[in-house]
Amino acid sequence: MNDKFYITTPIYYVNGRPHIGHAYTTVAADVLARVHRLGNEKVFLSAGTDEHGLKIQQKAQEAGKEPLEFADEISAQFKNLWGQLDIEYDSFIRTTSPKHIEAVQKMLQKLYDQKAIYKGIYRGLYCVGCEQFLHEKDLVEGRCPDHDQEPEAVEEECYLLKMTEKQEELIRKIESKELQILPERYEKEILSFLKNQRLEDVSISRKNVTWGIPLPFDNDQTTYVWIDAFLNYLTVLGWNGEDTLPDFWPADIQLLGKDILRVHATIWPIILMHLGIELPKKLIVHGHILSRGKKMSKTLGNVISIDEMLEKFGVDGTRYLLLSAGTFGEDVDVTTERLTEKYNADLANGLGNLISRVVKLNEKLGVEAGDGARLSEPEDLTSKFNPDVFLDGIWQKIAQANKKIEEEKLWELVKSNETKARELIKELLWLLAQIAILLTPVMPQTAQRIKTILKNNQAEILFPRVK
Ligand code: MSP
């Protein structure tokens, strides 16, 4: 392992309350950050909100508020939620902060001076939900499939970023794994996209969107929200737009949902290449949490509330359910019923029950728990980042332990054969200590409580059943 580890989360749009889809990315990033902290590395986990652009301008207007006032409220909701979910982020960046704005303007001026940006005209179909220009082939029956909205035809004067001239170099960097994209099928998807068409130059400014960072070389235009947003990965580390880069750069892992992979694997690295800045090492891509078969979104009205989840399943229950809901990288459809079933099966019955059984059966014997081993191979969790597979491994151990208690009839052994009972309890306590350690990055409070229960040899209900 290296001595520093920088992991980023996407910055969230402040157009509506945070939901479980947002929590999914950030919880996953927090788990990775925690694993690396256990390995004694210097870790930086970034967080933040993406606050400019047409979507937010419109939402604020609908709410009868000034954009910044609107952004203040929702940004605070995200920050608050990360507190509730035990996210140990190191810094929270808002793209409306003066320092960020200044750095973005310096960077744009630099690109303009070196002629990577030029004035032109862009014609295209703009989806406000995506804050992106789409192509005919991206649409389903003329509508954006993610937002179920018809994009707006736009033709406007703007500034464009040269993309094509960097296309070959970008392909080489991805092929040589200088910029790695995981899971591999997403890398294949991006490579095939890059090899099968000429990259169009990207419009980096909007003429009629007032809620944005003014271009330093043309005050009639504001910066396209994605260009502004990408820079957060540097400004969150304190970068001021000058040549000296923060020590934590390059990012070791950038975690993101598949809907924002294309921009992260094309526009973002090409900006960095123009600026002569090293690329992030890895993009790790996850699928979407679906509800009723569609990506959860406020626009579609199929959102499962994160507040309800927290209330019902607690912090660690929520963290567990999010990460174990499905295969990381693929879409997963969730319903409150299925989450409830899984909570009762895995946490109330599986883990919670195992601990209370072992501790109760040990009440009279008082066998002492060992310390368990250290989390010896955090790489297990980080190399390919499959939190669901990792958790599944732990739950197999839990199932085996519960099975062993049944098969050996431990409750009878404690009366009939104390020596054998002690041996088995010792083995089980060691396993529980081990489980507590493995669970630390995913369920930090639970891990701590298990350790205390084992130390005091006193059962308590970790996960009350829910309806
Ligand atoms: N603001 C941009 C990101 C800029 S990063 C330089 C954005 N914001 S977002 O709020 O729409 O989405 C942020 C992240 O949340 C993305 O990684 C996205 O995939 C994730 N999710 C939003 N809804 C989701 C689900 N329903 N399921 C899983 N993740 C989802 O895009």
PDB file of N, CA and C and ligand atoms in Angstrom, residues 9-15 19-25 49-50 55 78 129-130 147 225-226 229-233 255-260 264 286-290 294-297, ligand 1:
ATOM      1  N   THR A   9     -15.591  11.576  -3.894  1.00  0.00           N
ATOM      2  CA  THR A   9     -16.993  11.264  -4.214  1.00  0.00           C
ATOM      3  C   THR A   9     -17.456  12.321  -5.209  1.00  0.00           C
ATOM      4  N   PRO A  10     -18.446  11.999  -6.021  1.00  0.00           N
ATOM      5  CA  PRO A  10     -18.969  13.046  -6.909  1.00  0.00           C
ATOM      6  C   PRO A  10     -19.588  14.136  -6.029  1.00  0.00           C
ATOM      7  N   ILE A  11     -19.640  15.357  -6.541  1.00  0.00           N
ATOM      8  CA  ILE A  11     -20.349  16.376  -5.764  1.00  0.00           C
ATOM      9  C   ILE A  11     -21.791  16.402  -6.268  1.00  0.00           C
ATOM     10  N   TYR A  12     -22.708  16.481  -5.333  1.00  0.00           N
ATOM     11  CA  TYR A  12     -24.125  16.286  -5.657  1.00  0.00           C
ATOM     12  C   TYR A  12     -24.803  17.598  -6.022  1.00  0.00           C
ATOM     13  N   TYR A  13     -25.704  17.511  -6.977  1.00  0.00           N
ATOM     14  CA  TYR A  13     -26.490  18.689  -7.330  1.00  0.00           C
ATOM     15  C   TYR A  13     -27.399  19.053  -6.172  1.00  0.00           C
ATOM     16  N   VAL A  14     -27.561  20.341  -5.970  1.00  0.00           N
ATOM     17  CA  VAL A  14     -28.413  20.778  -4.858  1.00  0.00           C
ATOM     18  C   VAL A  14     -29.819  21.107  -5.357  1.00  0.00           C
ATOM     19  N   ASN A  15     -30.342  20.248  -6.234  1.00  0.00           N
ATOM     20  CA  ASN A  15     -31.675  20.552  -6.778  1.00  0.00           C
ATOM     21  C   ASN A  15     -32.798  19.901  -5.963  1.00  0.00           C
ATOM     22  N   HIS A  19     -31.117  11.529  -1.517  1.00  0.00           N
ATOM     23  CA  HIS A  19     -31.849  10.261  -1.381  1.00  0.00           C
ATOM     24  C   HIS A  19     -30.865   9.097  -1.289  1.00  0.00           C
ATOM     25  N   ILE A  20     -31.389   7.878  -1.279  1.00  0.00           N
ATOM     26  CA  ILE A  20     -30.480   6.762  -0.985  1.00  0.00           C
ATOM     27  C   ILE A  20     -29.477   6.500  -2.121  1.00  0.00           C
ATOM     28  N   GLY A  21     -29.828   6.929  -3.339  1.00  0.00           N
ATOM     29  CA  GLY A  21     -28.863   6.803  -4.439  1.00  0.00           C
ATOM     30  C   GLY A  21     -27.605   7.613  -4.155  1.00  0.00           C
ATOM     31  N   HIS A  22     -27.785   8.815  -3.614  1.00  0.00           N
ATOM     32  CA  HIS A  22     -26.623   9.643  -3.277  1.00  0.00           C
ATOM     33  C   HIS A  22     -25.839   9.012  -2.131  1.00  0.00           C
ATOM     34  N   ALA A  23     -26.607   8.523  -1.150  1.00  0.00           N
ATOM     35  CA  ALA A  23     -25.954   7.944   0.024  1.00  0.00           C
ATOM     36  C   ALA A  23     -25.096   6.742  -0.376  1.00  0.00           C
ATOM     37  N   TYR A  24     -25.549   6.023  -1.387  1.00  0.00           N
ATOM     38  CA  TYR A  24     -24.859   4.812  -1.844  1.00  0.00           C
ATOM     39  C   TYR A  24     -23.409   5.120  -2.221  1.00  0.00           C
ATOM     40  N   THR A  25     -23.207   6.111  -3.094  1.00  0.00           N
ATOM     41  CA  THR A  25     -21.838   6.442  -3.530  1.00  0.00           C
ATOM     42  C   THR A  25     -20.983   6.858  -2.338  1.00  0.00           C
ATOM     43  N   THR A  49     -20.837  19.731  -2.768  1.00  0.00           N
ATOM     44  CA  THR A  49     -22.056  19.936  -3.548  1.00  0.00           C
ATOM     45  C   THR A  49     -21.776  20.786  -4.788  1.00  0.00           C
ATOM     46  N   ASP A  50     -22.530  20.457  -5.833  1.00  0.00           N
ATOM     47  CA  ASP A  50     -22.390  21.051  -7.160  1.00  0.00           C
ATOM     48  C   ASP A  50     -23.557  22.030  -7.301  1.00  0.00           C
ATOM     49  N   LYS A  55     -30.255  23.777 -13.978  1.00  0.00           N
ATOM     50  CA  LYS A  55     -31.185  22.970 -13.181  1.00  0.00           C
ATOM     51  C   LYS A  55     -31.434  23.637 -11.819  1.00  0.00           C
ATOM     52  N   PHE A  78     -27.131  17.862   2.707  1.00  0.00           N
ATOM     53  CA  PHE A  78     -26.145  16.823   2.377  1.00  0.00           C
ATOM     54  C   PHE A  78     -25.109  16.688   3.500  1.00  0.00           C
ATOM     55  N   GLY A 129     -31.916  17.941 -16.864  1.00  0.00           N
ATOM     56  CA  GLY A 129     -31.752  16.933 -15.809  1.00  0.00           C
ATOM     57  C   GLY A 129     -30.312  16.431 -15.757  1.00  0.00           C
ATOM     58  N   CYS A 130     -29.747  16.115 -16.917  1.00  0.00           N
ATOM     59  CA  CYS A 130     -28.355  15.628 -16.991  1.00  0.00           C
ATOM     60  C   CYS A 130     -27.364  16.774 -16.938  1.00  0.00           C
ATOM     61  N   HIS A 147     -34.191  10.964 -17.322  1.00  0.00           N
ATOM     62  CA  HIS A 147     -35.050  11.990 -16.714  1.00  0.00           C
ATOM     63  C   HIS A 147     -36.442  12.051 -17.314  1.00  0.00           C
ATOM     64  N   VAL A 225     -21.539  23.985 -16.178  1.00  0.00           N
ATOM     65  CA  VAL A 225     -21.493  23.476 -14.812  1.00  0.00           C
ATOM     66  C   VAL A 225     -20.559  22.270 -14.625  1.00  0.00           C
ATOM     67  N   TRP A 226     -20.428  21.418 -15.618  1.00  0.00           N
ATOM     68  CA  TRP A 226     -19.547  20.254 -15.448  1.00  0.00           C
ATOM     69  C   TRP A 226     -18.076  20.649 -15.344  1.00  0.00           C
ATOM     70  N   ALA A 229     -17.607  21.849 -12.019  1.00  0.00           N
ATOM     71  CA  ALA A 229     -17.713  20.762 -11.036  1.00  0.00           C
ATOM     72  C   ALA A 229     -16.450  19.891 -10.972  1.00  0.00           C
ATOM     73  N   PHE A 230     -15.888  19.558 -12.136  1.00  0.00           N
ATOM     74  CA  PHE A 230     -14.708  18.670 -12.120  1.00  0.00           C
ATOM     75  C   PHE A 230     -13.582  19.222 -11.260  1.00  0.00           C
ATOM     76  N   LEU A 231     -13.452  20.556 -11.328  1.00  0.00           N
ATOM     77  CA  LEU A 231     -12.330  21.162 -10.635  1.00  0.00           C
ATOM     78  C   LEU A 231     -12.416  21.004  -9.124  1.00  0.00           C
ATOM     79  N   ASN A 232     -13.607  20.612  -8.632  1.00  0.00           N
ATOM     80  CA  ASN A 232     -13.744  20.432  -7.186  1.00  0.00           C
ATOM     81  C   ASN A 232     -12.757  19.401  -6.663  1.00  0.00           C
ATOM     82  N   TYR A 233     -12.415  18.429  -7.521  1.00  0.00           N
ATOM     83  CA  TYR A 233     -11.526  17.364  -7.053  1.00  0.00           C
ATOM     84  C   TYR A 233     -10.141  17.906  -6.690  1.00  0.00           C
ATOM     85  N   LEU A 255     -14.759   7.611  -7.191  1.00  0.00           N
ATOM     86  CA  LEU A 255     -15.920   6.734  -7.198  1.00  0.00           C
ATOM     87  C   LEU A 255     -17.080   7.472  -7.847  1.00  0.00           C
ATOM     88  N   LEU A 256     -17.800   6.807  -8.723  1.00  0.00           N
ATOM     89  CA  LEU A 256     -18.900   7.489  -9.394  1.00  0.00           C
ATOM     90  C   LEU A 256     -19.910   6.504  -9.954  1.00  0.00           C
ATOM     91  N   GLY A 257     -21.108   7.022 -10.191  1.00  0.00           N
ATOM     92  CA  GLY A 257     -22.151   6.199 -10.778  1.00  0.00           C
ATOM     93  C   GLY A 257     -21.982   6.126 -12.291  1.00  0.00           C
ATOM     94  N   LYS A 258     -22.553   5.075 -12.884  1.00  0.00           N
ATOM     95  CA  LYS A 258     -22.317   4.850 -14.318  1.00  0.00           C
ATOM     96  C   LYS A 258     -22.876   5.973 -15.190  1.00  0.00           C
ATOM     97  N   ASP A 259     -23.865   6.720 -14.677  1.00  0.00           N
ATOM     98  CA  ASP A 259     -24.432   7.807 -15.476  1.00  0.00           C
ATOM     99  C   ASP A 259     -23.452   8.939 -15.718  1.00  0.00           C
ATOM    100  N   ILE A 260     -22.427   9.025 -14.862  1.00  0.00           N
ATOM    101  CA  ILE A 260     -21.493  10.138 -15.048  1.00  0.00           C
ATOM    102  C   ILE A 260     -20.098   9.642 -15.434  1.00  0.00           C
ATOM    103  N   HIS A 264     -16.620  11.721 -17.008  1.00  0.00           N
ATOM    104  CA  HIS A 264     -15.413  11.568 -16.182  1.00  0.00           C
ATOM    105  C   HIS A 264     -14.270  10.891 -16.927  1.00  0.00           C
ATOM    106  N   HIS A 286     -20.074   2.474 -10.150  1.00  0.00           N
ATOM    107  CA  HIS A 286     -21.141   1.617  -9.615  1.00  0.00           C
ATOM    108  C   HIS A 286     -22.420   1.795 -10.415  1.00  0.00           C
ATOM    109  N   GLY A 287     -23.314   0.822 -10.244  1.00  0.00           N
ATOM    110  CA  GLY A 287     -24.592   0.888 -10.949  1.00  0.00           C
ATOM    111  C   GLY A 287     -25.577   1.753 -10.179  1.00  0.00           C
ATOM    112  N   HIS A 288     -26.797   1.733 -10.610  1.00  0.00           N
ATOM    113  CA  HIS A 288     -27.792   2.592  -9.975  1.00  0.00           C
ATOM    114  C   HIS A 288     -28.692   1.826  -9.031  1.00  0.00           C
ATOM    115  N   ILE A 289     -29.154   2.533  -8.044  1.00  0.00           N
ATOM    116  CA  ILE A 289     -30.205   1.971  -7.212  1.00  0.00           C
ATOM    117  C   ILE A 289     -31.507   2.330  -7.909  1.00  0.00           C
ATOM    118  N   LEU A 290     -32.260   1.313  -8.235  1.00  0.00           N
ATOM    119  CA  LEU A 290     -33.509   1.547  -8.946  1.00  0.00           C
ATOM    120  C   LEU A 290     -34.676   1.385  -7.982  1.00  0.00           C
ATOM    121  N   LYS A 294     -36.675   1.906 -12.287  1.00  0.00           N
ATOM    122  CA  LYS A 294     -36.080   3.116 -12.866  1.00  0.00           C
ATOM    123  C   LYS A 294     -35.123   3.741 -11.866  1.00  0.00           C
ATOM    124  N   LYS A 295     -34.116   4.428 -12.407  1.00  0.00           N
ATOM    125  CA  LYS A 295     -33.182   5.125 -11.535  1.00  0.00           C
ATOM    126  C   LYS A 295     -33.958   6.069 -10.636  1.00  0.00           C
ATOM    127  N   MET A 296     -33.652   5.972  -9.341  1.00  0.00           N
ATOM    128  CA  MET A 296     -34.393   6.796  -8.406  1.00  0.00           C
ATOM    129  C   MET A 296     -34.109   8.260  -8.704  1.00  0.00           C
ATOM    130  N   SER A 297     -35.129   9.036  -8.863  1.00  0.00           N
ATOM    131  CA  SER A 297     -34.855  10.453  -9.063  1.00  0.00           C
ATOM    132  C   SER A 297     -36.076  11.255  -8.686  1.00  0.00           C
TER     133      SER A 297
HETATM  134  N1  MSP B   1     -23.172  16.972  -9.970  1.00  0.00           N
HETATM  135  C1  MSP B   1     -22.935  15.846 -10.791  1.00  0.00           C
HETATM  136  C2  MSP B   1     -21.616  15.203 -10.461  1.00  0.00           C
HETATM  137  C3  MSP B   1     -20.435  16.096 -10.591  1.00  0.00           C
HETATM  138  S1  MSP B   1     -18.982  15.323 -10.099  1.00  0.00           S
HETATM  139  C4  MSP B   1     -17.754  16.261 -10.679  1.00  0.00           C
HETATM  140  C5  MSP B   1     -24.049  14.810 -10.563  1.00  0.00           C
HETATM  141  N2  MSP B   1     -24.749  14.928  -9.448  1.00  0.00           N
HETATM  142  S2  MSP B   1     -25.924  13.949  -8.998  1.00  0.00           S
HETATM  143  O1  MSP B   1     -26.367  14.451  -7.746  1.00  0.00           O
HETATM  144  O2  MSP B   1     -26.889  13.861 -10.034  1.00  0.00           O
HETATM  145  O3  MSP B   1     -25.310  12.535  -8.865  1.00  0.00           O
HETATM  146  C6  MSP B   1     -24.166  12.349  -8.103  1.00  0.00           C
HETATM  147  C7  MSP B   1     -23.838  10.893  -7.896  1.00  0.00           C
HETATM  148  O4  MSP B   1     -24.934  10.232  -7.303  1.00  0.00           O
HETATM  149  C8  MSP B   1     -23.531  10.139  -9.183  1.00  0.00           C
HETATM  150  O5  MSP B   1     -22.413   9.280  -8.971  1.00  0.00           O
HETATM  151  C9  MSP B   1     -24.748   9.325  -9.416  1.00  0.00           C
HETATM  152  O6  MSP B   1     -24.486   8.140 -10.086  1.00  0.00           O
HETATM  153  C10 MSP B   1     -25.163   9.043  -7.992  1.00  0.00           C
HETATM  154  N3  MSP B   1     -26.563   8.699  -7.949  1.00  0.00           N
HETATM  155  C11 MSP B   1     -27.634   9.529  -8.100  1.00  0.00           C
HETATM  156  N4  MSP B   1     -28.752   8.761  -8.123  1.00  0.00           N
HETATM  157  C12 MSP B   1     -28.406   7.457  -8.003  1.00  0.00           C
HETATM  158  C13 MSP B   1     -29.102   6.272  -7.855  1.00  0.00           C
HETATM  159  N5  MSP B   1     -30.412   6.215  -7.937  1.00  0.00           N
HETATM  160  N6  MSP B   1     -28.388   5.151  -7.616  1.00  0.00           N
HETATM  161  C14 MSP B   1     -27.034   5.158  -7.418  1.00  0.00           C
HETATM  162  N7  MSP B   1     -26.357   6.269  -7.559  1.00  0.00           N
HETATM  163  C15 MSP B   1     -26.981   7.398  -7.996  1.00  0.00           C
HETATM  164  O7  MSP B   1     -24.211  13.950 -11.413  1.00  0.00           O
END
